[in-house]
PDB file of C-alpha atoms in Angstrom:
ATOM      1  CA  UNK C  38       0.000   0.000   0.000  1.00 35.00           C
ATOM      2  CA  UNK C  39       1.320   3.377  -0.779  1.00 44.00           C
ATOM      3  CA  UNK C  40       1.387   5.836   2.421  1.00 47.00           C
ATOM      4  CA  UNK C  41       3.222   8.625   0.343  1.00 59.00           C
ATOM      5  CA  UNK C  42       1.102  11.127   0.043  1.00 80.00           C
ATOM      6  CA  UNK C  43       3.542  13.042  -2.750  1.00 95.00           C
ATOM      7  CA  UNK C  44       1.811  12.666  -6.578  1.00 97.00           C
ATOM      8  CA  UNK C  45       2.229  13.392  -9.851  1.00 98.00           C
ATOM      9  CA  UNK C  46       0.029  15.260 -12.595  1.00 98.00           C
ATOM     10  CA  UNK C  47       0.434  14.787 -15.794  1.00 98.00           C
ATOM     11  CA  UNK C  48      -0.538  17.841 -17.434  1.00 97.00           C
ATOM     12  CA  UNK C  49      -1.508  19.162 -21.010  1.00 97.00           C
ATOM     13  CA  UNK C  50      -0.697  22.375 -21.663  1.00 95.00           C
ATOM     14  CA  UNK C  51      -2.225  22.801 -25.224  1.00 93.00           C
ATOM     15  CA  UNK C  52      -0.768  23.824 -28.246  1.00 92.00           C
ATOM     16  CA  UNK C  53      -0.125  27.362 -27.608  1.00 88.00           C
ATOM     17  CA  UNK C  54      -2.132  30.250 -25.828  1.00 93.00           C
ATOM     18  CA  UNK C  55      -3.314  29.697 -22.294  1.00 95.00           C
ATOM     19  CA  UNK C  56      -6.693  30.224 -22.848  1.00 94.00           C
ATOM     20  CA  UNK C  57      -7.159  26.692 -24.377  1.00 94.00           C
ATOM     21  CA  UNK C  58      -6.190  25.164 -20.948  1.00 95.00           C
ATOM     22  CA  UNK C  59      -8.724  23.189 -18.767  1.00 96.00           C
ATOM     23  CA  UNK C  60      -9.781  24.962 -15.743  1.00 97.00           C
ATOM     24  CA  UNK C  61      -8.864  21.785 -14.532  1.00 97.00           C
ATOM     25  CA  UNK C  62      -5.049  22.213 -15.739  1.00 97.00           C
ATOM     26  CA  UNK C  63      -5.480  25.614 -14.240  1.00 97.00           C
ATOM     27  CA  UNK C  64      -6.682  24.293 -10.553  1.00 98.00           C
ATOM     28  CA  UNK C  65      -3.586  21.612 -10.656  1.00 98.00           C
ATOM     29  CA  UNK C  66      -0.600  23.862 -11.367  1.00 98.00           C
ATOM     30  CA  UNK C  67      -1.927  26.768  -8.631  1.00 98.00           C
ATOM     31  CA  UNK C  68      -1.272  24.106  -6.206  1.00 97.00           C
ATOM     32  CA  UNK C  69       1.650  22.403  -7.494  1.00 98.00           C
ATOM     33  CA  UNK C  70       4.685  22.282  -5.719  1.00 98.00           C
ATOM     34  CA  UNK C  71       7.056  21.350  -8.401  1.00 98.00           C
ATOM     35  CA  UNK C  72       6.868  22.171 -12.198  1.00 98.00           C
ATOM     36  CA  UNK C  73       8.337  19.993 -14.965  1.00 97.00           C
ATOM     37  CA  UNK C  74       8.482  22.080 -17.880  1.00 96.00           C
ATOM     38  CA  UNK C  75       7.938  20.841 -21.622  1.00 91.00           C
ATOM     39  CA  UNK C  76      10.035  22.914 -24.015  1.00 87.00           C
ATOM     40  CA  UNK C  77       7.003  23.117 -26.687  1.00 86.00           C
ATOM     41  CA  UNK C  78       4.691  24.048 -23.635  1.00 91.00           C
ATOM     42  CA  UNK C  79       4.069  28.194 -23.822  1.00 93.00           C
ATOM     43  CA  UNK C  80       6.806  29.211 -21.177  1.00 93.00           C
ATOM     44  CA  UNK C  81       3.986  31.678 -19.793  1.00 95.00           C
ATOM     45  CA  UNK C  82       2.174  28.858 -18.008  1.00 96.00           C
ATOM     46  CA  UNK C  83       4.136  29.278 -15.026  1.00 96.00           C
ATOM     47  CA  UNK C  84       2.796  31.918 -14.521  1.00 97.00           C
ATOM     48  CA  UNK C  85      -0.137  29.805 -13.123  1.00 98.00           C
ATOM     49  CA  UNK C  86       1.921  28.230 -10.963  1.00 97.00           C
ATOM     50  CA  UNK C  87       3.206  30.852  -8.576  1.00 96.00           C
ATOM     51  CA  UNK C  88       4.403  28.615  -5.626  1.00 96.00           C
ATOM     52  CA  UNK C  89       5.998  25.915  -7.236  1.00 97.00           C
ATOM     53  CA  UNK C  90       9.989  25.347  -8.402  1.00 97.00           C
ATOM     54  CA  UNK C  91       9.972  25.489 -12.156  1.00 97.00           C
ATOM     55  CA  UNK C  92      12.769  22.759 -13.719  1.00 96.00           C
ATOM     56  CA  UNK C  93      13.045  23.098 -17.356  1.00 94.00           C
ATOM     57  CA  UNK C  94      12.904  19.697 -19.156  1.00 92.00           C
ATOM     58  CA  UNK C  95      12.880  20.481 -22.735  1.00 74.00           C
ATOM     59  CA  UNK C  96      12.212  17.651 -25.740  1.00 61.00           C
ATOM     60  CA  UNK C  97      12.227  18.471 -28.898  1.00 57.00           C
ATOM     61  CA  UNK C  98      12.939  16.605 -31.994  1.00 53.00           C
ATOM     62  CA  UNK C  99      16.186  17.339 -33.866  1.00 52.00           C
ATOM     63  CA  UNK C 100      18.042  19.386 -30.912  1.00 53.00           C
ATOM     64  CA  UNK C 101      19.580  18.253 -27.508  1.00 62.00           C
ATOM     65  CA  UNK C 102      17.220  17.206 -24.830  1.00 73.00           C
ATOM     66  CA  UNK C 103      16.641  16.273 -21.096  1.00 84.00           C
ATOM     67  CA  UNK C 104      16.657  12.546 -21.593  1.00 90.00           C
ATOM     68  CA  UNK C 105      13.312  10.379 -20.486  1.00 91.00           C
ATOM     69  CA  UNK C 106      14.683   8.866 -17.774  1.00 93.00           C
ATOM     70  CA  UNK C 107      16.284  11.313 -16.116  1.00 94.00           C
ATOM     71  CA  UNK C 108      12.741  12.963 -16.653  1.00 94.00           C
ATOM     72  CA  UNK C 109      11.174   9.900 -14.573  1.00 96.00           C
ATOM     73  CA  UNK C 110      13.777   9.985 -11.870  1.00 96.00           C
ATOM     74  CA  UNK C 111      12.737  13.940 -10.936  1.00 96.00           C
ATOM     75  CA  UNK C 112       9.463  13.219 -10.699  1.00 97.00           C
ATOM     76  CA  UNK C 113       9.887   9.842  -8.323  1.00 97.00           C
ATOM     77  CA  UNK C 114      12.229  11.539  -6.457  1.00 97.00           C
ATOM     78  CA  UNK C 115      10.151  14.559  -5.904  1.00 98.00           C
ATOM     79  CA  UNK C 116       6.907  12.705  -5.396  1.00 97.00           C
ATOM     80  CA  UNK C 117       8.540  10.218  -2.926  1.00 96.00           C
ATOM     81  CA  UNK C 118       9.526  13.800  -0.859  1.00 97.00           C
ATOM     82  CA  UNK C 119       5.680  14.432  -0.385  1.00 97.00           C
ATOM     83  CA  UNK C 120       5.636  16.977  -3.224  1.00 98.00           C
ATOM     84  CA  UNK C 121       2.618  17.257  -5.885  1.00 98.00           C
ATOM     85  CA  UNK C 122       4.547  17.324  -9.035  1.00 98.00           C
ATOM     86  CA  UNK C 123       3.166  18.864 -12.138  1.00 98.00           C
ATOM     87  CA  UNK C 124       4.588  17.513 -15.101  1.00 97.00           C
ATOM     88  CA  UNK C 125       3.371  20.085 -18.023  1.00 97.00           C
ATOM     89  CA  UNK C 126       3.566  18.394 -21.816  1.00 95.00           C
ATOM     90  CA  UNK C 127       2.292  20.279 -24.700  1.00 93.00           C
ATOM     91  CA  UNK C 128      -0.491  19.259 -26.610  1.00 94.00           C
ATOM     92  CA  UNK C 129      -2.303  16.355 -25.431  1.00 96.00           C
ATOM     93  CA  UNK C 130      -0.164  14.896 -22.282  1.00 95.00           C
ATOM     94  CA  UNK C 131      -1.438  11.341 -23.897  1.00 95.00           C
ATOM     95  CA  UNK C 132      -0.643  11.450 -27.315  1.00 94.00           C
ATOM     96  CA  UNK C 133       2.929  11.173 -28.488  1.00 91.00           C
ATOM     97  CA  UNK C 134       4.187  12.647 -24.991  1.00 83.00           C
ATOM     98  CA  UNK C 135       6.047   9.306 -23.841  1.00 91.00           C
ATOM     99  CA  UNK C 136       3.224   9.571 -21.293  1.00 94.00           C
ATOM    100  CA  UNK C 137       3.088   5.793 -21.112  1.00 94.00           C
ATOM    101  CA  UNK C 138       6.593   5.397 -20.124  1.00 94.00           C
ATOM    102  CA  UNK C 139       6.325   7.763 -17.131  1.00 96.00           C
ATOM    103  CA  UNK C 140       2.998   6.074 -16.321  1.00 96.00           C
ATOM    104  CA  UNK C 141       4.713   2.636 -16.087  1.00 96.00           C
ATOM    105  CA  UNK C 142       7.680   4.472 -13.959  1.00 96.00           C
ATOM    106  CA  UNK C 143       5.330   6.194 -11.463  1.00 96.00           C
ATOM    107  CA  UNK C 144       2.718   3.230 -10.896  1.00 95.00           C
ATOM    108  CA  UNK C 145       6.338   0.893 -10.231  1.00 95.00           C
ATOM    109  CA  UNK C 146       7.255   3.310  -7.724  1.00 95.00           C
ATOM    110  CA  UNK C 147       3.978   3.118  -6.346  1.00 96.00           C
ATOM    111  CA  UNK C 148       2.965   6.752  -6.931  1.00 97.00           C
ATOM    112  CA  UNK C 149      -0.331   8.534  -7.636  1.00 97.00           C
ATOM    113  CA  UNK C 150      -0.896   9.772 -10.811  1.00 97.00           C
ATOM    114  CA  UNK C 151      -3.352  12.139 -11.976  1.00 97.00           C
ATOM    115  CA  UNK C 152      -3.923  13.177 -16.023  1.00 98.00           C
ATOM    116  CA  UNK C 153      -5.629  15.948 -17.072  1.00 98.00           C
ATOM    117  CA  UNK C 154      -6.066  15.677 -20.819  1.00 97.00           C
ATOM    118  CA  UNK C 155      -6.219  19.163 -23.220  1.00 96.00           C
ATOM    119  CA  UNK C 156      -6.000  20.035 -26.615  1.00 96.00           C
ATOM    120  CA  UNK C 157      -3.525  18.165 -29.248  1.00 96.00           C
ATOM    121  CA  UNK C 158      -2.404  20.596 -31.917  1.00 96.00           C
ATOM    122  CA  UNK C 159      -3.753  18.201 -34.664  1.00 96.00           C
ATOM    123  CA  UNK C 160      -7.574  19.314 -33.115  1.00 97.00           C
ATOM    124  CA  UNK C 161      -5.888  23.293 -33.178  1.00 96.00           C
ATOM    125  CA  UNK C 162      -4.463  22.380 -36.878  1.00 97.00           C
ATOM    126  CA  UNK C 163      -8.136  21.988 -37.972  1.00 96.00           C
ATOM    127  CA  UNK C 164      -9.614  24.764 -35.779  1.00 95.00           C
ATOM    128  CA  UNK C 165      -7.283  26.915 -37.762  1.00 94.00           C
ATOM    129  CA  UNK C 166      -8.007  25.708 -40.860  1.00 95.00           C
ATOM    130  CA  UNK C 167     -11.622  25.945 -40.357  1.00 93.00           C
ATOM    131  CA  UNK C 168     -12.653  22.174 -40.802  1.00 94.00           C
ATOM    132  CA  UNK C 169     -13.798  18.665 -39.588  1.00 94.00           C
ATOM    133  CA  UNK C 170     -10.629  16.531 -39.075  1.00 96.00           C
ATOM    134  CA  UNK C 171     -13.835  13.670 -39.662  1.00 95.00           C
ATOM    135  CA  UNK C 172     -16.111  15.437 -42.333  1.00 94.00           C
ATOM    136  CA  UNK C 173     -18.078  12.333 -43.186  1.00 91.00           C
ATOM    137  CA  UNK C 174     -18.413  13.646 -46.877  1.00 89.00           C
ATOM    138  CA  UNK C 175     -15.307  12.919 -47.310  1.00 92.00           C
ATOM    139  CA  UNK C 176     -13.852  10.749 -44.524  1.00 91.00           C
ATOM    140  CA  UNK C 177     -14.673   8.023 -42.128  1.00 91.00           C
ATOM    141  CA  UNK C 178     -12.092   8.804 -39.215  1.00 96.00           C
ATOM    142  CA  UNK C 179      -8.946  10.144 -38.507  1.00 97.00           C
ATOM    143  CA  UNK C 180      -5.985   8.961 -38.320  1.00 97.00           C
ATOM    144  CA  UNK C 181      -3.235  10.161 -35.846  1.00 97.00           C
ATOM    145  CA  UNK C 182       0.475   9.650 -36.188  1.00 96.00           C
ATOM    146  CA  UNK C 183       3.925  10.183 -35.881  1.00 94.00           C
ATOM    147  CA  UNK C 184       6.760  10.068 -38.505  1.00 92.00           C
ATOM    148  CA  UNK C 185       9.016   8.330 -36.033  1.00 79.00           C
ATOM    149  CA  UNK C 186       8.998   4.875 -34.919  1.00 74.00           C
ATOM    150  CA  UNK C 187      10.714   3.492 -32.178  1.00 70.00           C
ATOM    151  CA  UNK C 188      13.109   2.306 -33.766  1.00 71.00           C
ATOM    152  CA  UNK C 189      13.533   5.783 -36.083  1.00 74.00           C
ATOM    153  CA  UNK C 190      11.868   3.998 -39.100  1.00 80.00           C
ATOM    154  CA  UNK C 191       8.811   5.306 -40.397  1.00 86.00           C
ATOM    155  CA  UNK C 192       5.048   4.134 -40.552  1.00 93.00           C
ATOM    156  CA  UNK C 193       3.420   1.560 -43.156  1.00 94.00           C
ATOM    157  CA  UNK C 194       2.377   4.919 -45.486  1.00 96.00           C
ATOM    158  CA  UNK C 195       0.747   2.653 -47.630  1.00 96.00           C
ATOM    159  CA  UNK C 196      -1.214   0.850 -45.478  1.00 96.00           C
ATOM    160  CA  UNK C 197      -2.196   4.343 -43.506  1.00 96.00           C
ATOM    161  CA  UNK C 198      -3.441   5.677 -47.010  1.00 96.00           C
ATOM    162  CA  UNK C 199      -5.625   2.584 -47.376  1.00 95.00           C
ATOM    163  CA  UNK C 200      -7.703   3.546 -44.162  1.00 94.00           C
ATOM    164  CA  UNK C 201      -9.013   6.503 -46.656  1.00 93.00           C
ATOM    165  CA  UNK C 202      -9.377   8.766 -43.050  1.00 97.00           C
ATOM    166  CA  UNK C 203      -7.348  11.841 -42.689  1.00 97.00           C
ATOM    167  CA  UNK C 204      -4.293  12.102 -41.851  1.00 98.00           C
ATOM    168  CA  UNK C 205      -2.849  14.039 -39.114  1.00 98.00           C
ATOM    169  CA  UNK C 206       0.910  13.782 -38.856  1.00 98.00           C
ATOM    170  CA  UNK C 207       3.049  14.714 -35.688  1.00 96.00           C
ATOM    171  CA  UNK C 208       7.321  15.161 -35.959  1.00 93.00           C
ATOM    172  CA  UNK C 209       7.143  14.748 -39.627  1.00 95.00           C
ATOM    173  CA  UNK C 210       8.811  17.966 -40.839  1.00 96.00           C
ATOM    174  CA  UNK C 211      11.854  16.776 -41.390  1.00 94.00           C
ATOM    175  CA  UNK C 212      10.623  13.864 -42.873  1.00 94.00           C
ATOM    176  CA  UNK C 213       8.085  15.480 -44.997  1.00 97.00           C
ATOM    177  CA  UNK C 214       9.986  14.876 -48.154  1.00 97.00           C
ATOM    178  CA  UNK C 215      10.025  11.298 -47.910  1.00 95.00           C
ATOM    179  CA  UNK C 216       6.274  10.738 -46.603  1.00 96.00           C
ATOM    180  CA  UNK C 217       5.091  12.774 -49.034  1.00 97.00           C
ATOM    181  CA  UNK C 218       6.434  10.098 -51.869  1.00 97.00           C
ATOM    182  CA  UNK C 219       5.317   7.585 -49.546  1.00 97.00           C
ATOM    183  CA  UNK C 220       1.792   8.474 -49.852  1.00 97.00           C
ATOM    184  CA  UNK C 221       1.755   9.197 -53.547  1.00 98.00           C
ATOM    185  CA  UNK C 222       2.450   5.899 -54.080  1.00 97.00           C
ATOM    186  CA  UNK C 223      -1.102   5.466 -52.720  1.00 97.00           C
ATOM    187  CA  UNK C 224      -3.184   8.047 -53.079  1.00 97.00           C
ATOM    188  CA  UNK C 225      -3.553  11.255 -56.159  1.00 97.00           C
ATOM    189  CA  UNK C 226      -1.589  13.401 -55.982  1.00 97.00           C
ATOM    190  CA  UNK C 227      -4.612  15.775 -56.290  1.00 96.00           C
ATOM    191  CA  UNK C 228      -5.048  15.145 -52.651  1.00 97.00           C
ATOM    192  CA  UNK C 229      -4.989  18.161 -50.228  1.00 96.00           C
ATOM    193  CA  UNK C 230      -2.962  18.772 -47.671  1.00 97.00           C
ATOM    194  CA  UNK C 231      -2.002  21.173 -45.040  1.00 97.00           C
ATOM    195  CA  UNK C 232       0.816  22.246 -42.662  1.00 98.00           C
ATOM    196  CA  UNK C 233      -0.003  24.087 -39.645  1.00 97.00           C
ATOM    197  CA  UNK C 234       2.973  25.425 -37.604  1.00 97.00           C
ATOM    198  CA  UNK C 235       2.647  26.562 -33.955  1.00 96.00           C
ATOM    199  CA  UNK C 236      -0.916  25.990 -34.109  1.00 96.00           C
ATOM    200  CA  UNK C 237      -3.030  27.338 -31.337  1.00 94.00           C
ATOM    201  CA  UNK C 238      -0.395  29.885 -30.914  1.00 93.00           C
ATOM    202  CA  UNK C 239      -0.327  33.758 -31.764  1.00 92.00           C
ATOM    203  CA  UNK C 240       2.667  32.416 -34.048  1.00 94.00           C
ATOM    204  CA  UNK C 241       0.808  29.948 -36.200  1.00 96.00           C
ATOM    205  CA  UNK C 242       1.142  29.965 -39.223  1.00 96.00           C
ATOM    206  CA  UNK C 243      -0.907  27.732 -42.657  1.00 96.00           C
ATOM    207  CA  UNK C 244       0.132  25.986 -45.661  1.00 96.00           C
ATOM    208  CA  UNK C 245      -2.846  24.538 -48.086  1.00 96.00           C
ATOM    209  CA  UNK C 246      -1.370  22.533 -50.641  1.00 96.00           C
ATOM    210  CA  UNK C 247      -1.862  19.160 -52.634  1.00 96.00           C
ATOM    211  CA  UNK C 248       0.054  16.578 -51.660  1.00 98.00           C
ATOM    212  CA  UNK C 249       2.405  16.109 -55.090  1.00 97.00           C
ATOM    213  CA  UNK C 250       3.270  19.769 -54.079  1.00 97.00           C
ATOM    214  CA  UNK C 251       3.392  19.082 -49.973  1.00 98.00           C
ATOM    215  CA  UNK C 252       7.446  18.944 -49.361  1.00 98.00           C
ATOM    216  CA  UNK C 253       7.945  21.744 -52.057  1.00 98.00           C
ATOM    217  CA  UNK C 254       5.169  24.400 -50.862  1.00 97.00           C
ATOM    218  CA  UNK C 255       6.652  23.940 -47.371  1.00 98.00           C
ATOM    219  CA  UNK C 256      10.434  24.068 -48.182  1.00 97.00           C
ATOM    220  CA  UNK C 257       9.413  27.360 -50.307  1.00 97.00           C
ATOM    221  CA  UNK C 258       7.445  29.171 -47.514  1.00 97.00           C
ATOM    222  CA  UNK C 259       9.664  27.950 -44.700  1.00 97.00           C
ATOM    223  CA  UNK C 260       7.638  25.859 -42.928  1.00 97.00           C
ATOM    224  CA  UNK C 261       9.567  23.708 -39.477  1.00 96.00           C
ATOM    225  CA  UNK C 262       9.146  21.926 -36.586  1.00 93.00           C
ATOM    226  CA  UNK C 263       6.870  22.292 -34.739  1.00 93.00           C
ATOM    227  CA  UNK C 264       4.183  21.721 -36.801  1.00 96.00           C
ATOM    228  CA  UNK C 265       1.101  18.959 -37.982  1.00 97.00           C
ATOM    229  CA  UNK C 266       1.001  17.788 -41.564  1.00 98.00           C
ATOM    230  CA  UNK C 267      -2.844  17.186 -42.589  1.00 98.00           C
ATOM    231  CA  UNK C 268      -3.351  15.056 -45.777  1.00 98.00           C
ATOM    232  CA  UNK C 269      -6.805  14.080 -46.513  1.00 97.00           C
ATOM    233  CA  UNK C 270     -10.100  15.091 -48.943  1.00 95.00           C
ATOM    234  CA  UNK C 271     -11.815  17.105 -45.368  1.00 95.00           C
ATOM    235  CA  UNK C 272      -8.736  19.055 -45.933  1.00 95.00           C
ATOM    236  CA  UNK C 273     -10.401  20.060 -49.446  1.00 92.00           C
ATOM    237  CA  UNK C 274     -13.126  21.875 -46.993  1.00 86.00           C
ATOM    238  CA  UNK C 275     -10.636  24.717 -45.891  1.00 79.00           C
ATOM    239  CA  UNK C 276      -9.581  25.644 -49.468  1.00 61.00           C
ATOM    240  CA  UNK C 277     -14.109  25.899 -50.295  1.00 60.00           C
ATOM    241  CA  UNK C 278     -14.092  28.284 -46.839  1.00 55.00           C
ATOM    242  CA  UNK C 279     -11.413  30.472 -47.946  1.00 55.00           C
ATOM    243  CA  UNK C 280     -12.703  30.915 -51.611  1.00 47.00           C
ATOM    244  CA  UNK C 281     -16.098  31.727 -49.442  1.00 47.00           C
ATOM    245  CA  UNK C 282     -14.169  33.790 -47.882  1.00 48.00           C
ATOM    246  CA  UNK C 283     -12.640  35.741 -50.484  1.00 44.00           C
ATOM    247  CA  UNK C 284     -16.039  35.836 -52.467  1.00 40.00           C
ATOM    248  CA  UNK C 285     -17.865  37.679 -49.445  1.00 44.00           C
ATOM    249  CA  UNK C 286     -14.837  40.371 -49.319  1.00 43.00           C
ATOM    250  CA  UNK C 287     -15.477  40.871 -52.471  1.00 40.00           C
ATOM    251  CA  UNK C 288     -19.188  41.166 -52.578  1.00 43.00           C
ATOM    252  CA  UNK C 289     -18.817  43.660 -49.348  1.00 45.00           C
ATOM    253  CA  UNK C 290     -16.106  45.694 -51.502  1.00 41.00           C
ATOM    254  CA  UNK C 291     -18.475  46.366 -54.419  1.00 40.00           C
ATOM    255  CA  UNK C 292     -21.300  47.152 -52.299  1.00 40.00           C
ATOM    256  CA  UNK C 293     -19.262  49.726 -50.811  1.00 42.00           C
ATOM    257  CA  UNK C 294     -18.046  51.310 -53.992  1.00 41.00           C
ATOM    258  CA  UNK C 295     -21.669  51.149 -55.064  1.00 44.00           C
ATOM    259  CA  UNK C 296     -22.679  52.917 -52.145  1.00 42.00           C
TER     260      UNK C 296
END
């Protein structure tokens, strides 16, 4: 039986701006006594944590990072102490966060654990794009997943574009070249696609393409990590909107110089 009353919360922070936090997320790090910081998490979020010791432990693709299990080790050591730990992970603290591996490491040491879930940027991708990730005009699901295997292989792109759902992509940026020629081997290369970077942020930025122009449009425009790769016929919907868009400017703009 576990008499330590120290715990851990695994925490998602969101893509970007605080405002999509939980009120829930909110509640957890004003109590927290210790703060494990994600380095795609918005830095500002400590800010909501004004009593707790802040220790950077930043992951990111492609640069030098904290590594996992020195990660795991703070927050048993910590927790064991009596301490609530707040462990913040951007996005969705479930979804390509290792959040299974600190699960297993926490429930060993016989710790509490507490998730709170939030926003993945592949839901913020869409928001920004104005579209259903599972528009069932065009789509029967969604498909999430990341360039990298764990062995630093990539995914069965052929057998992904069979599932006909769309595709939302995590840590394939620098990758992007090669999926992209994975998937036309599959599917037309008439198909859209998107790349959202920093979605959910004040930052983000949008790239609709097709995907026989995906790696190109993005090289061209300057595109990087972080950032979701959409590839799908929804993705179609956001090119109509903007068109709808553009139509109803100019609509207003002749009715004003009529006027």
């Amino acid at each position: 039986m576990n008499t330590n009353s120290g715990k851990v919360t695994l925490l998602s922070a969101g893509p970007g701006e605080l405002d999509l936090l939980t009120l829930r997320a909110a509640k957890a790090l004003a109590v927290a006594d210790v703060v494990l910081l994600d380095d795609l998490a918005n830095p500002e979020i400590v800010s909501l944590a004004p009593q707790a010791r802040v220790i950077r432990v930043g992951k990111r693709g492609g640069c030098r990072s904290t590594p996992q299990a020195f990660i795991e080790r703070l927050m048993r050591r910590y927790a064991q102490k009596g301490l609530h730990v707040v462990r913040v992970k951007g996005g969705e603290a479930l979804l390509f966060g290792r959040a299974g591996e600190e699960l297993a490491s926490l429930r060993e040491a016989g710790i509490a654990v507490e998730i709170v879930n939030g926003i993945s940027s592949g839901f913020a991708a869409a928001a920004g794009l104005g579209i259903s990730l599972t528009h069932r005009r065009h789509c029967h699901g969604v498909t999430f997943v990341t360039a990298h295997t764990e062995d630093h292989g990539e995914p069965d792109w052929a057998a992904l574009a069979a599932t006909r759902t769309t595709l939302a992509i995590y840590m394939g940026m620098r990758r992007i070249g090669s999926l992209a020629a994975a998937l036309l081997e599959s599917l037309p290369g008439h198909t859209p696609a998107a790349v959202v970077q920093w979605a959910g942020s004040i930052h983000e930025r949008r790239l609709l393409t097709r995907l026989e122009r995906l790696a190109a449009d993005a090289d061209d425009a300057g595109f990087g990590s972080p950032a979701v790769i959409l590839v799908g016929d929804a993705i179609g919907e956001s090119v109509q909107a903007l068109w709808s868009q553009d139509a109803a400017s100019c609509d207003d703009a002749a009715s004003a110089r009529a006027a």
